[in-house]
Amino acid sequence: MASKNFVLDTNVLIENPKCVQALRNGQDNKIHIPYTVLTELDRLKRDPRLGHVVALAVGSILADPDVHIFPPGGSALPLATDESPDDRILREISHHPLTEPILVTNDRILQLKARVSGIPCEGYRDSVPFQSESQIYTGFVDEGEEPVPNSFRWESGVPVFHGADGPKPIGYNHEIWGLKPRTVYQNLALELMLDPRIDLVSVQSEAGYGKTYLALAAALYLTLERKDNPFKRIYLVKPVVEIGAKMGYLPGDVEEKMGPYVRYITDLLLKLHEVRPANRIFQDSQADVLKLNPKRFIIQPIAYIRGMNLENCVVIVDEMQNLSRTETRALLTRMGEGVKCICLGDTRQVDNPYLNESNNGLNWAVKKLKGFKNYAHMVLKGEKSRGPITDIVLKSKL
């Protein structure tokens, strides 16, 4: 089969940074990059949402010494300042001495322009969305693969936990604080949250798979029911990042200011309280409006965590994907003796404008802590989320 000369557009490299190796197909084909594409990648690397993907794309180009980059001058000819990047790419291809170049782009307008210019063109159909480490490592290892500490492996249809005591089949379902897991993954997440030898657990999932509800139920059980533990108080730590237009300054003290951001937390606590009374969590469990008892449950903004020394408590870090690496380090180094820390988040829902799917607290935790004997990670899955509307949104990839 004759070797093909593929010329890559920027969007193909962004959609799948591994396209260079895929299109080369070993040594069968040759890959060419227009100089204009490098200029566009240089501009996009400053975009907080795309910078990590650009780095992967540039890395794949650098890793292959046979990738040919069009020079900025010479055969590419001087480029007019009023040309669009697409027109410049076509101009570079037209004036570069390539035999039967094939432009690979998913930009349909550029495909039409290439047709008009007489340049063969095709789309790249094997685009794979970027996945962070916290998505790739699900908490399971494949058959024949060396188990990661506190990981699971499917054996004869049964999840087997590889913890401190060796392989242990999980053939039972937890039931804590009146909560019964709806999926096998929720049950395994509870296994990690309740294991006394695992100090730090992180849970990744899309919206609606119950990670916050599970963590709150586990925290109530550990602090109010289980006798063989040192936990006296629950801390919920949350970054304050607004979605959409800013609401401006909110009146009141810290608790009142945090109210709108943590309303869902108090709603979930009330739901658990209705299933099984958690009177000690509230100042007055008989009041019409229940307020949290600061001796038992504290909602802590991340801004006030520095300098604290957390001991004998359960710490829930919610929406960890909106914490930076520095904030994550500052938070986790506050953990003293007798602490169970449960970190929750979804790296696909980064609301902090300075972070992205790769550069965020949850992903850094998985990337750096995977393999430690007192750390575990789990990706929650399931056919159903919090409700039918959420189900169709997740399935449609809206």
mmCIF file of C-alpha atoms in Angstrom:
data_model
loop_
_atom_site.group_PDB
_atom_site.id
_atom_site.type_symbol
_atom_site.label_atom_id
_atom_site.label_comp_id
_atom_site.label_asym_id
_atom_site.label_seq_id
_atom_site.Cartn_x
_atom_site.Cartn_y
_atom_site.Cartn_z
ATOM 1 C CA MET A 1 0.000 0.000 0.000
ATOM 2 C CA ALA A 2 1.368 3.421 -0.966
ATOM 3 C CA SER A 3 2.430 5.787 1.777
ATOM 4 C CA LYS A 4 0.105 8.733 2.377
ATOM 5 C CA ASN A 5 1.057 12.314 3.227
ATOM 6 C CA PHE A 6 -1.295 13.503 5.969
ATOM 7 C CA VAL A 7 -1.360 17.218 6.844
ATOM 8 C CA LEU A 8 -2.974 17.796 10.256
ATOM 9 C CA ASP A 9 -5.236 20.681 11.185
ATOM 10 C CA THR A 10 -5.240 22.145 14.700
ATOM 11 C CA ASN A 11 -8.656 20.789 15.685
ATOM 12 C CA VAL A 12 -7.605 17.186 15.021
ATOM 13 C CA LEU A 13 -4.611 17.520 17.356
ATOM 14 C CA ILE A 14 -6.829 19.095 20.027
ATOM 15 C CA GLU A 15 -9.601 16.510 19.729
ATOM 16 C CA ASN A 16 -7.150 13.614 19.942
ATOM 17 C CA PRO A 17 -3.489 14.357 20.745
ATOM 18 C CA LYS A 18 -2.646 10.714 19.896
ATOM 19 C CA CYS A 19 -3.759 11.133 16.275
ATOM 20 C CA VAL A 20 -0.124 11.530 15.137
ATOM 21 C CA GLN A 21 0.721 7.944 16.073
ATOM 22 C CA ALA A 22 -2.625 6.612 14.843
ATOM 23 C CA LEU A 23 -2.365 8.224 11.400
ATOM 24 C CA ARG A 24 1.271 7.206 10.965
ATOM 25 C CA ASN A 25 0.164 3.580 11.386
ATOM 26 C CA GLY A 26 3.669 2.467 12.256
ATOM 27 C CA GLN A 27 5.841 3.552 9.331
ATOM 28 C CA ASP A 28 3.133 3.369 6.661
ATOM 29 C CA ASN A 29 2.304 7.093 6.393
ATOM 30 C CA LYS A 30 3.992 10.470 6.785
ATOM 31 C CA ILE A 31 2.699 13.260 9.038
ATOM 32 C CA HIS A 32 3.092 16.970 8.228
ATOM 33 C CA ILE A 33 2.242 19.970 10.429
ATOM 34 C CA PRO A 34 1.698 23.435 8.883
ATOM 35 C CA TYR A 35 3.556 26.231 10.649
ATOM 36 C CA THR A 36 0.202 27.998 11.131
ATOM 37 C CA VAL A 37 -0.951 25.049 13.254
ATOM 38 C CA LEU A 38 2.027 25.593 15.579
ATOM 39 C CA THR A 39 1.046 29.264 15.853
ATOM 40 C CA GLU A 40 -2.494 28.279 16.798
ATOM 41 C CA LEU A 41 -1.253 25.743 19.365
ATOM 42 C CA ASP A 42 0.988 28.427 20.861
ATOM 43 C CA ARG A 43 -2.049 30.668 21.275
ATOM 44 C CA LEU A 44 -4.247 27.919 22.710
ATOM 45 C CA LYS A 45 -1.683 26.791 25.306
ATOM 46 C CA ARG A 46 -2.632 29.883 27.348
ATOM 47 C CA ASP A 47 -6.286 28.816 27.438
ATOM 48 C CA PRO A 48 -6.866 27.342 30.930
ATOM 49 C CA ARG A 49 -9.382 24.880 29.489
ATOM 50 C CA LEU A 50 -7.201 23.598 26.637
ATOM 51 C CA GLY A 51 -3.655 24.079 27.877
ATOM 52 C CA HIS A 52 -3.313 20.489 29.108
ATOM 53 C CA VAL A 53 -4.538 19.068 25.784
ATOM 54 C CA VAL A 54 -2.172 21.334 23.823
ATOM 55 C CA ALA A 55 0.701 20.047 25.954
ATOM 56 C CA LEU A 56 -0.238 16.458 25.052
ATOM 57 C CA ALA A 57 -0.474 17.335 21.352
ATOM 58 C CA VAL A 58 2.900 19.095 21.344
ATOM 59 C CA GLY A 59 4.395 16.170 23.260
ATOM 60 C CA SER A 60 3.177 13.690 20.633
ATOM 61 C CA ILE A 61 4.747 15.821 17.881
ATOM 62 C CA LEU A 62 8.057 16.133 19.729
ATOM 63 C CA ALA A 63 8.114 12.401 20.473
ATOM 64 C CA ASP A 64 8.090 11.549 16.751
ATOM 65 C CA PRO A 65 11.247 12.794 14.989
ATOM 66 C CA ASP A 66 9.793 11.865 11.606
ATOM 67 C CA VAL A 67 6.958 14.400 11.831
ATOM 68 C CA HIS A 68 7.679 17.106 9.260
ATOM 69 C CA ILE A 69 6.831 20.728 10.115
ATOM 70 C CA PHE A 70 6.425 23.213 7.289
ATOM 71 C CA PRO A 71 8.969 26.053 7.653
ATOM 72 C CA PRO A 72 7.587 29.558 8.301
ATOM 73 C CA GLY A 73 9.087 30.906 5.062
ATOM 74 C CA GLY A 74 10.719 29.520 1.962
ATOM 75 C CA SER A 75 8.492 27.003 0.260
ATOM 76 C CA ALA A 76 5.503 28.133 2.330
ATOM 77 C CA LEU A 77 5.846 31.675 0.884
ATOM 78 C CA PRO A 78 5.194 34.880 2.871
ATOM 79 C CA LEU A 79 1.710 34.830 4.363
ATOM 80 C CA ALA A 80 -0.663 37.763 4.028
ATOM 81 C CA THR A 81 -1.606 39.415 7.322
ATOM 82 C CA ASP A 82 -5.316 39.526 6.499
ATOM 83 C CA GLU A 83 -5.601 35.776 5.857
ATOM 84 C CA SER A 84 -7.494 33.563 8.279
ATOM 85 C CA PRO A 85 -5.588 30.648 9.847
ATOM 86 C CA ASP A 86 -7.588 28.233 7.641
ATOM 87 C CA ASP A 87 -6.622 30.102 4.481
ATOM 88 C CA ARG A 88 -2.996 30.155 5.588
ATOM 89 C CA ILE A 89 -3.010 26.385 6.124
ATOM 90 C CA LEU A 90 -4.371 25.850 2.602
ATOM 91 C CA ARG A 91 -1.804 28.287 1.212
ATOM 92 C CA GLU A 92 1.031 26.436 2.961
ATOM 93 C CA ILE A 93 -0.138 23.089 1.581
ATOM 94 C CA SER A 94 -0.491 24.486 -1.955
ATOM 95 C CA HIS A 95 3.059 25.862 -1.990
ATOM 96 C CA HIS A 96 4.788 22.967 -0.265
ATOM 97 C CA PRO A 97 6.319 20.272 -2.489
ATOM 98 C CA LEU A 98 4.241 17.325 -1.273
ATOM 99 C CA THR A 99 3.038 14.434 -3.403
ATOM 100 C CA GLU A 100 -0.736 14.092 -3.066
ATOM 101 C CA PRO A 101 -1.141 15.775 0.359
ATOM 102 C CA ILE A 102 -4.294 14.867 2.324
ATOM 103 C CA LEU A 103 -5.554 17.506 4.739
ATOM 104 C CA VAL A 104 -7.028 15.928 7.886
ATOM 105 C CA THR A 105 -9.529 18.244 9.572
ATOM 106 C CA ASN A 106 -12.918 18.082 11.269
ATOM 107 C CA ASP A 107 -13.620 21.725 10.400
ATOM 108 C CA ARG A 108 -16.341 21.400 7.765
ATOM 109 C CA ILE A 109 -15.838 24.927 6.409
ATOM 110 C CA LEU A 110 -12.147 24.170 5.936
ATOM 111 C CA GLN A 111 -13.143 20.930 4.193
ATOM 112 C CA LEU A 112 -15.213 22.982 1.718
ATOM 113 C CA LYS A 113 -12.360 25.464 1.213
ATOM 114 C CA ALA A 114 -9.984 22.559 0.572
ATOM 115 C CA ARG A 115 -12.370 21.186 -2.052
ATOM 116 C CA VAL A 116 -12.455 24.561 -3.804
ATOM 117 C CA SER A 117 -8.640 24.701 -3.699
ATOM 118 C CA GLY A 118 -8.348 21.204 -5.133
ATOM 119 C CA ILE A 119 -6.704 19.782 -1.998
ATOM 120 C CA PRO A 120 -7.811 16.263 -0.995
ATOM 121 C CA CYS A 121 -9.327 16.323 2.472
ATOM 122 C CA GLU A 122 -10.810 13.921 5.009
ATOM 123 C CA GLY A 123 -12.118 14.062 8.569
ATOM 124 C CA TYR A 124 -10.543 12.299 11.503
ATOM 125 C CA ARG A 125 -13.139 9.859 12.775
ATOM 126 C CA ASP A 126 -11.270 8.350 15.693
ATOM 127 C CA SER A 127 -11.342 11.304 18.079
ATOM 128 C CA VAL A 128 -11.199 10.235 21.732
ATOM 129 C CA PRO A 129 -12.183 12.779 24.421
ATOM 130 C CA PHE A 130 -9.472 13.614 26.930
ATOM 131 C CA GLN A 131 -9.646 11.652 30.173
ATOM 132 C CA SER A 132 -7.961 12.682 33.400
ATOM 133 C CA GLU A 133 -6.100 10.236 35.646
ATOM 134 C CA SER A 134 -9.069 10.238 38.030
ATOM 135 C CA GLN A 135 -11.259 8.992 35.147
ATOM 136 C CA ILE A 136 -8.770 6.514 33.673
ATOM 137 C CA TYR A 137 -7.986 4.797 36.982
ATOM 138 C CA THR A 138 -11.402 3.532 38.069
ATOM 139 C CA GLY A 139 -10.249 1.700 41.186
ATOM 140 C CA PHE A 140 -10.197 -1.588 39.256
ATOM 141 C CA VAL A 141 -7.242 -3.450 37.759
ATOM 142 C CA ASP A 142 -7.437 -5.885 34.853
ATOM 143 C CA GLU A 143 -6.862 -9.611 35.084
ATOM 144 C CA GLY A 144 -3.145 -10.374 35.066
ATOM 145 C CA GLU A 145 -2.264 -6.841 36.162
ATOM 146 C CA GLU A 146 -0.510 -6.273 39.481
ATOM 147 C CA PRO A 147 -3.128 -4.991 41.974
ATOM 148 C CA VAL A 148 -2.749 -1.410 43.191
ATOM 149 C CA PRO A 149 -3.105 -1.142 46.995
ATOM 150 C CA ASN A 150 -6.813 -0.912 47.906
ATOM 151 C CA SER A 151 -8.000 -1.671 44.379
ATOM 152 C CA PHE A 152 -10.592 -4.104 43.060
ATOM 153 C CA ARG A 153 -10.541 -6.766 40.400
ATOM 154 C CA TRP A 154 -13.412 -8.705 38.841
ATOM 155 C CA GLU A 155 -12.940 -12.437 39.393
ATOM 156 C CA SER A 156 -15.687 -14.798 38.172
ATOM 157 C CA GLY A 157 -18.151 -11.918 38.234
ATOM 158 C CA VAL A 158 -17.355 -10.980 41.857
ATOM 159 C CA PRO A 159 -15.406 -7.840 42.864
ATOM 160 C CA VAL A 160 -12.346 -8.809 44.895
ATOM 161 C CA PHE A 161 -10.791 -6.171 47.166
ATOM 162 C CA HIS A 162 -6.988 -6.149 47.380
ATOM 163 C CA GLY A 163 -6.374 -4.490 50.731
ATOM 164 C CA ALA A 164 -4.017 -4.883 53.673
ATOM 165 C CA ASP A 165 -5.230 -8.428 54.423
ATOM 166 C CA GLY A 166 -4.891 -9.690 50.868
ATOM 167 C CA PRO A 167 -7.658 -10.564 48.384
ATOM 168 C CA LYS A 168 -11.189 -10.401 49.818
ATOM 169 C CA PRO A 169 -14.319 -11.093 47.745
ATOM 170 C CA ILE A 170 -17.056 -8.525 48.374
ATOM 171 C CA GLY A 171 -20.192 -10.646 48.342
ATOM 172 C CA TYR A 172 -22.211 -8.547 50.754
ATOM 173 C CA ASN A 173 -23.965 -5.182 50.705
ATOM 174 C CA HIS A 174 -23.368 -2.430 53.232
ATOM 175 C CA GLU A 175 -26.300 -0.709 54.895
ATOM 176 C CA ILE A 176 -25.359 2.370 56.892
ATOM 177 C CA TRP A 177 -27.603 5.024 58.344
ATOM 178 C CA GLY A 178 -30.576 3.512 56.539
ATOM 179 C CA LEU A 179 -28.837 3.829 53.186
ATOM 180 C CA LYS A 180 -28.658 0.807 50.898
ATOM 181 C CA PRO A 181 -26.305 1.115 47.903
ATOM 182 C CA ARG A 182 -28.138 1.140 44.564
ATOM 183 C CA THR A 183 -25.194 -0.223 42.564
ATOM 184 C CA VAL A 184 -22.207 -2.475 43.135
ATOM 185 C CA TYR A 185 -19.977 0.578 42.710
ATOM 186 C CA GLN A 186 -21.720 2.470 45.510
ATOM 187 C CA ASN A 187 -21.255 -0.587 47.718
ATOM 188 C CA LEU A 188 -17.538 -0.730 46.911
ATOM 189 C CA ALA A 189 -17.176 2.996 47.564
ATOM 190 C CA LEU A 190 -18.654 2.414 51.034
ATOM 191 C CA GLU A 191 -16.166 -0.437 51.514
ATOM 192 C CA LEU A 192 -13.356 2.080 51.037
ATOM 193 C CA MET A 193 -14.972 4.812 53.147
ATOM 194 C CA LEU A 194 -15.499 2.445 56.090
ATOM 195 C CA ASP A 195 -12.137 0.655 55.996
ATOM 196 C CA PRO A 196 -10.238 1.810 59.128
ATOM 197 C CA ARG A 197 -6.850 1.338 57.430
ATOM 198 C CA ILE A 198 -7.640 3.664 54.549
ATOM 199 C CA ASP A 199 -7.177 7.264 55.684
ATOM 200 C CA LEU A 200 -7.848 9.028 52.381
ATOM 201 C CA VAL A 201 -10.465 8.093 49.775
ATOM 202 C CA SER A 202 -11.235 9.932 46.545
ATOM 203 C CA VAL A 203 -14.385 9.357 44.501
ATOM 204 C CA GLN A 204 -14.897 10.518 40.916
ATOM 205 C CA SER A 205 -18.263 10.438 39.162
ATOM 206 C CA GLU A 206 -20.586 12.424 36.984
ATOM 207 C CA ALA A 207 -23.450 14.299 38.614
ATOM 208 C CA GLY A 208 -26.143 12.302 40.331
ATOM 209 C CA TYR A 209 -24.410 9.043 41.218
ATOM 210 C CA GLY A 210 -24.667 9.691 44.954
ATOM 211 C CA LYS A 211 -21.078 10.385 45.978
ATOM 212 C CA THR A 212 -21.981 13.208 48.404
ATOM 213 C CA TYR A 213 -24.919 11.266 49.862
ATOM 214 C CA LEU A 214 -22.699 8.201 50.395
ATOM 215 C CA ALA A 215 -19.979 10.299 52.038
ATOM 216 C CA LEU A 216 -22.429 11.994 54.414
ATOM 217 C CA ALA A 217 -24.001 8.658 55.388
ATOM 218 C CA ALA A 218 -20.544 7.186 56.013
ATOM 219 C CA ALA A 219 -19.567 10.257 58.084
ATOM 220 C CA LEU A 220 -22.701 10.009 60.247
ATOM 221 C CA TYR A 221 -22.077 6.314 60.790
ATOM 222 C CA LEU A 222 -18.414 6.800 61.699
ATOM 223 C CA THR A 223 -18.990 9.702 64.099
ATOM 224 C CA LEU A 224 -22.327 8.788 65.710
ATOM 225 C CA GLU A 225 -22.574 5.008 65.618
ATOM 226 C CA ARG A 226 -19.351 3.094 65.242
ATOM 227 C CA LYS A 227 -17.684 2.774 68.651
ATOM 228 C CA ASP A 228 -14.164 1.698 67.663
ATOM 229 C CA ASN A 229 -13.067 4.982 66.118
ATOM 230 C CA PRO A 230 -11.732 8.354 67.280
ATOM 231 C CA PHE A 231 -14.066 10.551 65.218
ATOM 232 C CA LYS A 232 -15.785 13.330 67.151
ATOM 233 C CA ARG A 233 -16.761 15.815 64.429
ATOM 234 C CA ILE A 234 -17.504 16.134 60.721
ATOM 235 C CA TYR A 235 -15.951 18.855 58.575
ATOM 236 C CA LEU A 236 -17.249 19.608 55.101
ATOM 237 C CA VAL A 237 -14.776 21.640 53.048
ATOM 238 C CA LYS A 238 -15.881 23.183 49.796
ATOM 239 C CA PRO A 239 -14.390 25.664 47.316
ATOM 240 C CA VAL A 240 -16.685 28.605 46.635
ATOM 241 C CA VAL A 241 -16.912 28.865 42.850
ATOM 242 C CA GLU A 242 -20.026 30.303 41.224
ATOM 243 C CA ILE A 243 -21.524 29.011 37.969
ATOM 244 C CA GLY A 244 -22.724 31.680 35.553
ATOM 245 C CA ALA A 245 -23.178 35.337 36.472
ATOM 246 C CA LYS A 246 -21.828 36.423 39.856
ATOM 247 C CA MET A 247 -24.350 37.178 42.588
ATOM 248 C CA GLY A 248 -22.148 39.770 44.284
ATOM 249 C CA TYR A 249 -21.420 40.002 48.001
ATOM 250 C CA LEU A 250 -23.689 38.112 50.372
ATOM 251 C CA PRO A 251 -24.701 39.475 53.789
ATOM 252 C CA GLY A 252 -24.116 37.808 57.160
ATOM 253 C CA ASP A 253 -21.392 35.810 58.877
ATOM 254 C CA VAL A 254 -19.390 32.975 57.307
ATOM 255 C CA GLU A 255 -22.154 30.417 57.876
ATOM 256 C CA GLU A 256 -24.787 32.681 56.308
ATOM 257 C CA LYS A 257 -22.531 33.532 53.352
ATOM 258 C CA MET A 258 -21.892 29.842 52.719
ATOM 259 C CA GLY A 259 -25.612 29.040 52.920
ATOM 260 C CA PRO A 260 -26.456 29.302 49.187
ATOM 261 C CA TYR A 261 -23.386 27.248 48.240
ATOM 262 C CA VAL A 262 -24.102 24.354 50.617
ATOM 263 C CA ARG A 263 -27.896 24.222 50.601
ATOM 264 C CA TYR A 264 -27.731 20.827 48.924
ATOM 265 C CA ILE A 265 -25.584 19.546 51.824
ATOM 266 C CA THR A 266 -28.159 20.496 54.441
ATOM 267 C CA ASP A 267 -30.909 19.023 52.233
ATOM 268 C CA LEU A 268 -29.040 15.706 52.057
ATOM 269 C CA LEU A 269 -28.451 15.745 55.824
ATOM 270 C CA LEU A 270 -32.163 16.317 56.415
ATOM 271 C CA LYS A 271 -32.954 13.441 54.063
ATOM 272 C CA LEU A 272 -30.659 11.136 56.056
ATOM 273 C CA HIS A 273 -32.105 12.513 59.306
ATOM 274 C CA GLU A 274 -35.605 11.555 58.116
ATOM 275 C CA VAL A 275 -34.460 8.020 57.316
ATOM 276 C CA ARG A 276 -32.739 7.680 60.672
ATOM 277 C CA PRO A 277 -32.551 10.448 63.339
ATOM 278 C CA ALA A 278 -29.170 12.201 63.595
ATOM 279 C CA ASN A 279 -30.159 14.474 66.481
ATOM 280 C CA ARG A 280 -26.641 15.245 67.653
ATOM 281 C CA ILE A 281 -25.788 16.832 64.304
ATOM 282 C CA PHE A 282 -28.285 19.646 64.969
ATOM 283 C CA GLN A 283 -28.433 22.294 67.686
ATOM 284 C CA ASP A 284 -32.113 21.543 68.341
ATOM 285 C CA SER A 285 -33.536 18.554 66.498
ATOM 286 C CA GLN A 286 -37.083 19.644 67.423
ATOM 287 C CA ALA A 287 -36.812 23.150 65.943
ATOM 288 C CA ASP A 288 -38.817 24.106 62.868
ATOM 289 C CA VAL A 289 -35.611 25.250 61.147
ATOM 290 C CA LEU A 290 -32.749 22.875 61.916
ATOM 291 C CA LYS A 291 -29.298 24.398 62.419
ATOM 292 C CA LEU A 292 -26.077 22.436 62.460
ATOM 293 C CA ASN A 293 -24.375 21.802 65.785
ATOM 294 C CA PRO A 294 -20.825 23.219 65.437
ATOM 295 C CA LYS A 295 -19.584 20.654 67.962
ATOM 296 C CA ARG A 296 -20.530 17.909 65.528
ATOM 297 C CA PHE A 297 -20.721 19.328 61.991
ATOM 298 C CA ILE A 298 -18.829 22.286 60.533
ATOM 299 C CA ILE A 299 -18.992 23.601 56.981
ATOM 300 C CA GLN A 300 -15.554 25.099 56.345
ATOM 301 C CA PRO A 301 -14.639 27.382 53.415
ATOM 302 C CA ILE A 302 -11.285 26.458 51.914
ATOM 303 C CA ALA A 303 -10.110 30.043 52.461
ATOM 304 C CA TYR A 304 -10.008 29.479 56.246
ATOM 305 C CA ILE A 305 -8.270 26.112 56.262
ATOM 306 C CA ARG A 306 -4.666 27.324 56.475
ATOM 307 C CA GLY A 307 -3.265 27.114 59.987
ATOM 308 C CA MET A 308 -5.887 24.642 61.187
ATOM 309 C CA ASN A 309 -4.973 21.279 62.720
ATOM 310 C CA LEU A 310 -7.729 18.746 62.085
ATOM 311 C CA GLU A 311 -7.747 15.738 64.415
ATOM 312 C CA ASN A 312 -10.209 12.974 65.331
ATOM 313 C CA CYS A 313 -12.706 13.900 62.641
ATOM 314 C CA VAL A 314 -14.165 12.921 59.297
ATOM 315 C CA VAL A 315 -13.368 15.452 56.562
ATOM 316 C CA ILE A 316 -15.438 15.561 53.368
ATOM 317 C CA VAL A 317 -13.910 17.617 50.560
ATOM 318 C CA ASP A 318 -16.650 18.319 48.035
ATOM 319 C CA GLU A 319 -16.074 19.462 44.431
ATOM 320 C CA MET A 320 -12.351 18.896 44.760
ATOM 321 C CA GLN A 321 -11.943 19.484 41.010
ATOM 322 C CA ASN A 322 -12.310 23.206 41.763
ATOM 323 C CA LEU A 323 -9.268 23.249 44.053
ATOM 324 C CA SER A 324 -5.817 24.017 42.708
ATOM 325 C CA ARG A 325 -2.829 21.788 43.391
ATOM 326 C CA THR A 326 -1.542 24.322 45.943
ATOM 327 C CA GLU A 327 -4.909 24.483 47.722
ATOM 328 C CA THR A 328 -5.117 20.692 47.757
ATOM 329 C CA ARG A 329 -1.684 20.399 49.334
ATOM 330 C CA ALA A 330 -2.521 23.102 51.895
ATOM 331 C CA LEU A 331 -5.763 21.294 52.767
ATOM 332 C CA LEU A 332 -4.438 17.743 53.008
ATOM 333 C CA THR A 333 -1.434 18.814 55.114
ATOM 334 C CA ARG A 334 -3.907 20.078 57.747
ATOM 335 C CA MET A 335 -4.884 16.476 58.498
ATOM 336 C CA GLY A 336 -3.536 15.272 61.859
ATOM 337 C CA GLU A 337 -4.082 12.076 63.849
ATOM 338 C CA GLY A 338 -7.364 10.175 63.675
ATOM 339 C CA VAL A 339 -8.683 11.688 60.424
ATOM 340 C CA LYS A 340 -10.723 10.023 57.714
ATOM 341 C CA CYS A 341 -10.747 12.196 54.575
ATOM 342 C CA ILE A 342 -13.199 11.609 51.721
ATOM 343 C CA CYS A 343 -12.557 13.667 48.580
ATOM 344 C CA LEU A 344 -15.332 14.005 45.998
ATOM 345 C CA GLY A 345 -15.510 15.520 42.548
ATOM 346 C CA ASP A 346 -15.834 15.272 38.787
ATOM 347 C CA THR A 347 -12.939 16.473 36.637
ATOM 348 C CA ARG A 348 -15.369 17.003 33.745
ATOM 349 C CA GLN A 349 -17.128 19.757 35.699
ATOM 350 C CA VAL A 350 -14.350 22.228 36.449
ATOM 351 C CA ASP A 351 -15.927 25.622 37.199
ATOM 352 C CA ASN A 352 -12.743 27.370 38.355
ATOM 353 C CA PRO A 353 -11.639 29.458 35.326
ATOM 354 C CA TYR A 354 -7.960 28.909 36.179
ATOM 355 C CA LEU A 355 -8.149 25.097 36.251
ATOM 356 C CA ASN A 356 -8.888 22.340 33.726
ATOM 357 C CA GLU A 357 -9.557 18.593 33.505
ATOM 358 C CA SER A 358 -5.914 17.758 34.124
ATOM 359 C CA ASN A 359 -4.769 20.587 36.375
ATOM 360 C CA ASN A 360 -7.101 20.346 39.388
ATOM 361 C CA GLY A 361 -6.994 19.059 42.955
ATOM 362 C CA LEU A 362 -8.853 15.788 42.407
ATOM 363 C CA ASN A 363 -6.713 14.766 39.463
ATOM 364 C CA TRP A 364 -3.474 15.726 41.237
ATOM 365 C CA ALA A 365 -4.503 13.623 44.245
ATOM 366 C CA VAL A 366 -5.060 10.504 42.125
ATOM 367 C CA LYS A 367 -1.932 11.131 40.063
ATOM 368 C CA LYS A 368 0.379 11.519 43.079
ATOM 369 C CA LEU A 369 -1.237 9.313 45.757
ATOM 370 C CA LYS A 370 -2.162 6.208 43.753
ATOM 371 C CA GLY A 371 -0.208 3.284 45.182
ATOM 372 C CA PHE A 372 0.020 4.432 48.809
ATOM 373 C CA LYS A 373 -1.275 1.824 51.266
ATOM 374 C CA ASN A 374 -3.623 4.191 53.100
ATOM 375 C CA TYR A 375 -5.148 5.741 49.951
ATOM 376 C CA ALA A 376 -7.892 4.479 47.641
ATOM 377 C CA HIS A 377 -9.763 5.790 44.611
ATOM 378 C CA MET A 378 -13.056 4.801 43.014
ATOM 379 C CA VAL A 379 -15.058 5.880 39.966
ATOM 380 C CA LEU A 380 -18.808 5.567 40.535
ATOM 381 C CA LYS A 381 -20.833 4.207 37.628
ATOM 382 C CA GLY A 382 -24.362 3.033 37.089
ATOM 383 C CA GLU A 383 -27.346 2.878 34.773
ATOM 384 C CA LYS A 384 -29.304 5.395 36.843
ATOM 385 C CA SER A 385 -28.267 8.673 38.436
ATOM 386 C CA ARG A 386 -30.346 10.966 40.634
ATOM 387 C CA GLY A 387 -33.350 10.985 38.327
ATOM 388 C CA PRO A 388 -34.668 10.447 34.782
ATOM 389 C CA ILE A 389 -33.743 13.958 33.575
ATOM 390 C CA THR A 390 -30.165 13.596 34.797
ATOM 391 C CA ASP A 391 -30.079 10.128 33.194
ATOM 392 C CA ILE A 392 -30.871 11.429 29.711
ATOM 393 C CA VAL A 393 -28.505 14.408 30.070
ATOM 394 C CA LEU A 394 -25.604 12.093 30.955
ATOM 395 C CA LYS A 395 -26.441 9.576 28.223
ATOM 396 C CA SER A 396 -26.788 12.312 25.600
ATOM 397 C CA LYS A 397 -23.396 13.835 26.553
ATOM 398 C CA LEU A 398 -25.059 17.275 26.646
#
